[in-house]
Structure formats: structure tokens, C-alpha cells
Coordinates of C-alpha atoms in Angstrom, one line a residue:
X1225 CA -7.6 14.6 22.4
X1226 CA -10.4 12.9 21.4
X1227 CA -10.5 12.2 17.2
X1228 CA -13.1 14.3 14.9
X1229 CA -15.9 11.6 13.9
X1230 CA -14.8 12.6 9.9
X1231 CA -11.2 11.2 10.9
X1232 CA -12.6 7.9 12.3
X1233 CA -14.7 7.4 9.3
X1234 CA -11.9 8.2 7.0
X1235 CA -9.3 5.5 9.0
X1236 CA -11.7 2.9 8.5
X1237 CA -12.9 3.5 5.1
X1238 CA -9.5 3.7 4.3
X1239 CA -9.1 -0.3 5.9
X1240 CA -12.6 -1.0 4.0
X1241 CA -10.5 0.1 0.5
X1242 CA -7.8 -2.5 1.7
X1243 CA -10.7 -5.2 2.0
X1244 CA -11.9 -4.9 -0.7
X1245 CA -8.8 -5.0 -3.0
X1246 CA -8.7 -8.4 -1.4
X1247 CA -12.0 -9.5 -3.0
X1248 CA -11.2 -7.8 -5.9
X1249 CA -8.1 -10.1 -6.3
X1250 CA -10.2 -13.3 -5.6
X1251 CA -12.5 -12.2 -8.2
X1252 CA -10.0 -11.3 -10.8
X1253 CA -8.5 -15.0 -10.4
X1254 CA -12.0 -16.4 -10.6
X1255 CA -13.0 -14.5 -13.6
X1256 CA -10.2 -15.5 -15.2
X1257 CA -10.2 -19.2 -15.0
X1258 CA -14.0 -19.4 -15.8
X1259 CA -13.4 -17.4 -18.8
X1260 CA -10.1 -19.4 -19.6
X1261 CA -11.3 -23.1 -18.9
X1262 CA -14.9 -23.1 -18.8
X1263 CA -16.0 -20.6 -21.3
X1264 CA -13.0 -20.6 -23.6
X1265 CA -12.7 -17.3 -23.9
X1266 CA -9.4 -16.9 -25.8
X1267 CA -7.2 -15.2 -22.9
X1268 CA -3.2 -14.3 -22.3
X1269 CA -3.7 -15.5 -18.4
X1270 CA -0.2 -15.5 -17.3
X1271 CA 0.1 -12.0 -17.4
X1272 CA -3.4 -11.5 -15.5
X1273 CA -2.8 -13.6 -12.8
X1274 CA 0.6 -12.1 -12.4
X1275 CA -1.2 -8.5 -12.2
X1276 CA -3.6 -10.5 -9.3
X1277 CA -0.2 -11.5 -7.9
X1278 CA 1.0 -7.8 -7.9
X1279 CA -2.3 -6.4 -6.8
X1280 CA -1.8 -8.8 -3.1
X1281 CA 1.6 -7.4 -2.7
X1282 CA 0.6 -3.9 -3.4
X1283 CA -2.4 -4.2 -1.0
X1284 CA -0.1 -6.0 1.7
X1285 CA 2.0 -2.8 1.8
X1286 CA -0.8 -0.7 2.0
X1287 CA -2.0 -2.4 5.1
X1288 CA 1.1 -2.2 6.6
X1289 CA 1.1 1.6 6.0
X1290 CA -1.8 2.1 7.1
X1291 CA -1.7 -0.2 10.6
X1292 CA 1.3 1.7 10.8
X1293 CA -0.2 5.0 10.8
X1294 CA -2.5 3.9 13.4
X1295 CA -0.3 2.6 15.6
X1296 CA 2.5 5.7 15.5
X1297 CA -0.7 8.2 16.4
X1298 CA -2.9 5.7 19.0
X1299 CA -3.3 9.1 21.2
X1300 CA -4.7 11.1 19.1
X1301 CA -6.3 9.6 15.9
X1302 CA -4.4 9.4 12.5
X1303 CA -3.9 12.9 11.3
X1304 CA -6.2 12.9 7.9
X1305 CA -3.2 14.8 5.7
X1306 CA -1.9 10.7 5.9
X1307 CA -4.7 9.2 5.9
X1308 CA -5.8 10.7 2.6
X1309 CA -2.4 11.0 0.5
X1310 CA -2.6 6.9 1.5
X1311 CA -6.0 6.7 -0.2
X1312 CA -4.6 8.9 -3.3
X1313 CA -2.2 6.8 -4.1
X1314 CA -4.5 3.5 -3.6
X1315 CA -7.0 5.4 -6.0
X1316 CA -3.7 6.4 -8.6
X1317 CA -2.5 3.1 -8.3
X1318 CA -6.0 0.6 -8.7
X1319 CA -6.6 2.9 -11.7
X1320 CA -3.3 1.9 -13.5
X1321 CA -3.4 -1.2 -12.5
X1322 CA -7.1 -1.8 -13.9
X1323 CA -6.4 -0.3 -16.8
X1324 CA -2.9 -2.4 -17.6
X1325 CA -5.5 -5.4 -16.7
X1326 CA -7.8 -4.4 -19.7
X1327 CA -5.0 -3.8 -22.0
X1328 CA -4.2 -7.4 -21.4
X1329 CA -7.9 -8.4 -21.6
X1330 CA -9.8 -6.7 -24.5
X1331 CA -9.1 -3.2 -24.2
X1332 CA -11.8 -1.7 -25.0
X1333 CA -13.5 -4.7 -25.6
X1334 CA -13.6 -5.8 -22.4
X1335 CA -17.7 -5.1 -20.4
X1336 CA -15.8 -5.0 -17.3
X1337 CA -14.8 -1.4 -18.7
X1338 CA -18.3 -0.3 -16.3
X1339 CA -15.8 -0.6 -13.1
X1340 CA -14.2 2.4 -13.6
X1341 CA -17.6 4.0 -12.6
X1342 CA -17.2 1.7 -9.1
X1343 CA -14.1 3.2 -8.5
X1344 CA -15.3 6.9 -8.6
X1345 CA -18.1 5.8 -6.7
X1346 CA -15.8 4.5 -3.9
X1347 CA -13.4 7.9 -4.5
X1348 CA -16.5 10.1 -3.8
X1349 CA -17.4 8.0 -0.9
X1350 CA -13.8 8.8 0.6
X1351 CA -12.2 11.8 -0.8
X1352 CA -13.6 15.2 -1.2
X1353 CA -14.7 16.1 -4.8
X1354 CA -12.0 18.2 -5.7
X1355 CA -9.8 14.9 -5.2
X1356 CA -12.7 12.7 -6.9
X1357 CA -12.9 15.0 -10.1
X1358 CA -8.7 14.6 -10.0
X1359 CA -9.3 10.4 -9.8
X1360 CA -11.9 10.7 -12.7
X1361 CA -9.9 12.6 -15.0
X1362 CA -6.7 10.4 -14.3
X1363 CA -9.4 7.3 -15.5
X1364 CA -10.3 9.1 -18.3
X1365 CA -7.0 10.0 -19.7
X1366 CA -5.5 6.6 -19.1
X1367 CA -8.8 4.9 -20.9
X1368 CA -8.4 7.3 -23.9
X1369 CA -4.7 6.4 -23.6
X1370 CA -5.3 2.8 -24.1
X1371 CA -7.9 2.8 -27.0
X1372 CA -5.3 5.3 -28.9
X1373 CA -2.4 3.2 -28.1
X1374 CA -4.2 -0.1 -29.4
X1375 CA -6.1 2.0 -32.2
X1376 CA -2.8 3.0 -33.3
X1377 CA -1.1 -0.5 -33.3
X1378 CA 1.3 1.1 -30.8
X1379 CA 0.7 -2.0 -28.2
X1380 CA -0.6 -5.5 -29.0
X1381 CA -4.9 -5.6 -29.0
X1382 CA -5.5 -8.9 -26.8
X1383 CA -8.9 -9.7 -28.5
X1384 CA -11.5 -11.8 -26.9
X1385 CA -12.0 -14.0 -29.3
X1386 CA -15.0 -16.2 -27.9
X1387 CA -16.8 -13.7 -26.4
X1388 CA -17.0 -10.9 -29.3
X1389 CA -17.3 -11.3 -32.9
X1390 CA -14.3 -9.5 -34.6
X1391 CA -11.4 -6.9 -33.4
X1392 CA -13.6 -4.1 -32.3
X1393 CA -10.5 -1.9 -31.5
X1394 CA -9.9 -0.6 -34.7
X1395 CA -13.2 0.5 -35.7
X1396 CA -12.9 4.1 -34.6
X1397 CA -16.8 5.6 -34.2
X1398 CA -17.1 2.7 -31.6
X1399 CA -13.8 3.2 -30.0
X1400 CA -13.6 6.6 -29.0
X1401 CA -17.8 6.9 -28.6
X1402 CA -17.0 4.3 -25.6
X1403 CA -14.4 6.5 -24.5
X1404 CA -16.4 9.3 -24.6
X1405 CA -19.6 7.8 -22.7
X1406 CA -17.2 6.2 -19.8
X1407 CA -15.5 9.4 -19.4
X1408 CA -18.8 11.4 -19.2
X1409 CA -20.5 8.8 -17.3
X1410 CA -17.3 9.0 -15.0
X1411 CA -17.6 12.9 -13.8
X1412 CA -21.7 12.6 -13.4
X1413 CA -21.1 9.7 -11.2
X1414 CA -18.1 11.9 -9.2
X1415 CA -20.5 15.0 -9.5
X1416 CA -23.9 12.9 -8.2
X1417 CA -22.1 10.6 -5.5
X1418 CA -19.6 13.7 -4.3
X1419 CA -22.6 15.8 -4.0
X1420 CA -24.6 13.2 -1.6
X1421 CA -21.3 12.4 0.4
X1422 CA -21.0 16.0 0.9
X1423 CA -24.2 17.0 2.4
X1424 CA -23.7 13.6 4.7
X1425 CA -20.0 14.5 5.8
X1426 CA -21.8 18.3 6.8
X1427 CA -24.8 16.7 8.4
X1428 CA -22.2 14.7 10.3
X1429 CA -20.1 17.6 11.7
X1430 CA -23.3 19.0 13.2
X1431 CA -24.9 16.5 14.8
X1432 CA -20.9 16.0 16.5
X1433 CA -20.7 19.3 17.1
X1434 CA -24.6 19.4 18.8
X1435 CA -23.6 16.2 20.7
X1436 CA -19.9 18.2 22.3
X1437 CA -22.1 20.7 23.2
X1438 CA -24.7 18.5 25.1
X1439 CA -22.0 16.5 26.6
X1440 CA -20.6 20.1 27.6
X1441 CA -23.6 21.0 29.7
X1442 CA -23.9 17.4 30.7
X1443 CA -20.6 18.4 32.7
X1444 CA -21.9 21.5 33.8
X1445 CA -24.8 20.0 35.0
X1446 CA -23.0 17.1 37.2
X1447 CA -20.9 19.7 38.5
X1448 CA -23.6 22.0 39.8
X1449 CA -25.8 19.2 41.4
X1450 CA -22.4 17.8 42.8
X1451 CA -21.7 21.4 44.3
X1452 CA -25.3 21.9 45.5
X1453 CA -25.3 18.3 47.1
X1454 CA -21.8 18.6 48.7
X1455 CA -23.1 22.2 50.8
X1456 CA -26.6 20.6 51.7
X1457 CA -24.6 17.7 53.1
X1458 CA -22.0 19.9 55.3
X1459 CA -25.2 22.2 57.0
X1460 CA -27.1 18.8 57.5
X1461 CA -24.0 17.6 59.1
X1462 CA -23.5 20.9 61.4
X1463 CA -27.5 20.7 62.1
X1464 CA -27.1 17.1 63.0
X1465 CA -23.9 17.5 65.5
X1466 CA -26.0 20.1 67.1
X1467 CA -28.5 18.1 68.0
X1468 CA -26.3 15.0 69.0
X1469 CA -24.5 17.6 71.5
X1470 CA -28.2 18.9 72.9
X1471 CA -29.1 14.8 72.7
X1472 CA -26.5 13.4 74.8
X1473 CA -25.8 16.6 77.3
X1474 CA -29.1 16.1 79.5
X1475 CA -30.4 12.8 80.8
X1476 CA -34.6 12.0 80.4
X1477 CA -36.9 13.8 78.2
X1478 CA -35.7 16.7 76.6
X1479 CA -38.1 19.6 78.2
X1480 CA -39.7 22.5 75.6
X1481 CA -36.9 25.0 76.4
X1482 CA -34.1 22.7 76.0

């Protein structure tokens, strides 16, 4: 049976994800020693490269899942129920592990605080919104998590010192008004993005389901001209045997009545 075009999209967006952890691990080691060596940006980068570390191990297994999946339903497509708990727990998963990687690099404090936004971006691109609303309240509740826990003194603030002027973590107005923007700034990008993907994903179906039912009467079509041409054949080949019999029974000319 021949896979729904939303299933093939989904199986390869779900390798896409897998690429681009890979980049995002690259970058994360690049950051880091620019900030650490060449802009001396005052930075605990054991433990960040060890979460890189762990981010290439995780994404190695998810590959392997995933190529797995593949390979166990080559016949018939990857059913989507795997595909997408597979993505889930990608989506879960990235959003812990970005948000251990800012409690080890500024909390709060840290600009790269925007890529939560990417991440719903790339959760409305692949999941439906019901799913995308789930991944942006997760982000939410583990970013308000972290600037309570550090506001709190419940777990060390990492300050970048070099690249901000004093502990901004404490001072509350600016803490939990950041919170409050990247949260809200997180559902209008699930609500804007999941809206577009949605009216794609339907736009999609139909023109699969208009190019079934062209292929469809494609068939029908080959199969009535085949039919027609198969009968016109067998009546020329009875009208020619005819006239090979009347041909070859009578020697000379062939006179009016013959």
C-alpha cells in the first residue's frame, strides 16, 4: 500500500530534526569556545560540553530508532502513531536539555533564551497544534522553573560575567517579565506557525487525493482504449484471413463477382 504523502513528510522531517541536533551540537561547541577563549566570557564549560557530549549520544539513539522504524515497515510506510511519539520525545527531551544548558550558562541571562521560539517553530512545522500548544507549555513551565529556582538561591546562578554587567537573576521585575514575554511570545508563535502548517497539511491532502483520483481514471482510461484496440484488432484479423483465403484460392485477376 502505497504511504499517505503526510506520512512521507512526517518520516523525513522527523530525519531533518535528527540533522539538525547535529548542527546544533557543532554550534553549541563553537559558541562555547569563542565565548570561553576569545571573548572571555566567564563560563563553567565542562559541564557544557559534556551536555554537547550527551546531546550526540542522545541524537545517535534517535537515529537508530528512527532508521529502525523505517526498516521494520519498508512495505508499507512508517505508521505515523511512531513516527510522532519519536518526535514527542525529541521535542520533551531538546527542551530539558536546553534549558539544563541555560542553567549552566546564564539562566535567564543568557540572549540565546530567543531559541525556545525556534523550537516551537520546528514543533508546529511537525506536530499538530494540539501537540505544539503541549511543547510550549512544557518550555514555559520549565523556563519559569529555572528563573524561580535561581531567584530563590535553590540552584547555583552561573553569571556571565563579561558579557552582562551584574547578577540579573535576582532582580525580580526583570526576571519573571522575561518569563512572561518568552512564554507569551512562545504560544503566538505555536498559534501563528500551527495555523499556516495547518492549512498547508489540508491543501496537501487534496491535491493527493485529486491526483488518486486522476491516476484512477488514468487506469480507466488505458483499460478502455486497451479493450477497444484489442476487438478492432481480432475483426481486422478475421477481415484479413478472409481475404487471404479469397486471395490465394483463384489464380489471375480476381473478377468483380469473386
Amino acid at each position: 500500500m502505497e504511504p499517505l504523502p503526510q506520512d512521507v513528510r512526517l518520516v523525513r522531517r522527523a530525519f531533518w530534526l535528527v540533522r539538525l541536533r547535529w548542527a546544533a551540537v557543532a554550534g553549541l561547541c563553537a559558541t562555547t569556545f569563542a565565548a570561553d577563549t576569545i571573548m572571555k566570557v566567564n563560563l563553567v564549560a565542562a559541564p557544557i560540553y559534556a551536555i554537547a557530549a550527551c546531546l550526540a549520544f542522545y541524537n545517535a539513539v534517535m537515529l537508530m530508532l528512527l532508521v529502525r522504524a523505517r526498516r521494520n515497515h519498508i512495505a508499507d510506510g512508517v505508521p505515523r502513531p511512531t513516527v510522532k511519539r519519536i518526535i514527542n520525545f525529541q521535542m520533551s527531551t531538546d527542551l530539558l536539555i536546553l534549558t539544563v544548558l541555560f542553567h549552566f550558562s546564564g539562566g535567564i541571562e543568557n540572549p540565546f533564551i530567543v531559541y525556545y521560539v525556534f523550537h516551537m517553530i520546528i514543533a508546529s512545522i511537525l506536530l499538530s497544534q494540539r501537540e505544539s500548544y503541549l511543547q510550549a507549555t512544557l518550555a514555559s513551565v520549565l523556563l519559569l522553573l529555572l528563573a524561580v529556582l535561581e531567584y530563590g538561591g535553590f540552584i547555583p546562578h552561573h553569571c556571565l560575567e563579561g558579557f552582562v554587567a551584574y547578577d540579573q537573576h535576582t532582580h525580580a521585575p526583570l526576571v519573571f517579565g522575561t518569563v512572561a514575554v518568552v512564554s507569551s511570545a512562545l504560544y503566538l508563535v505555536v498559534y501563528m506557525a500551527g495555523s499556516i502548517a495547518t492549512r498547508l497539511r489540508v491543501q496537501e491532502q487534496g491535491y493527493w487525493q485529486a491526483n488518486q483520483l486522476l491516476a484512477q481514471k488514468d487506469r480507466i482510461k488505458d483499460e478502455y482504449v486497451e479493450r477497444v484496440t484489442h476487438d478492432i484488432k481480432g475483426h481486422l484479423a478475421a477481415i484479413k484471413s478472409t481475404l487471404d483465403v479469397v486471395a490465394l484460392g483463384f489464380a489471375g485477376p480476381l473478377q468483380t463477382r469473386q
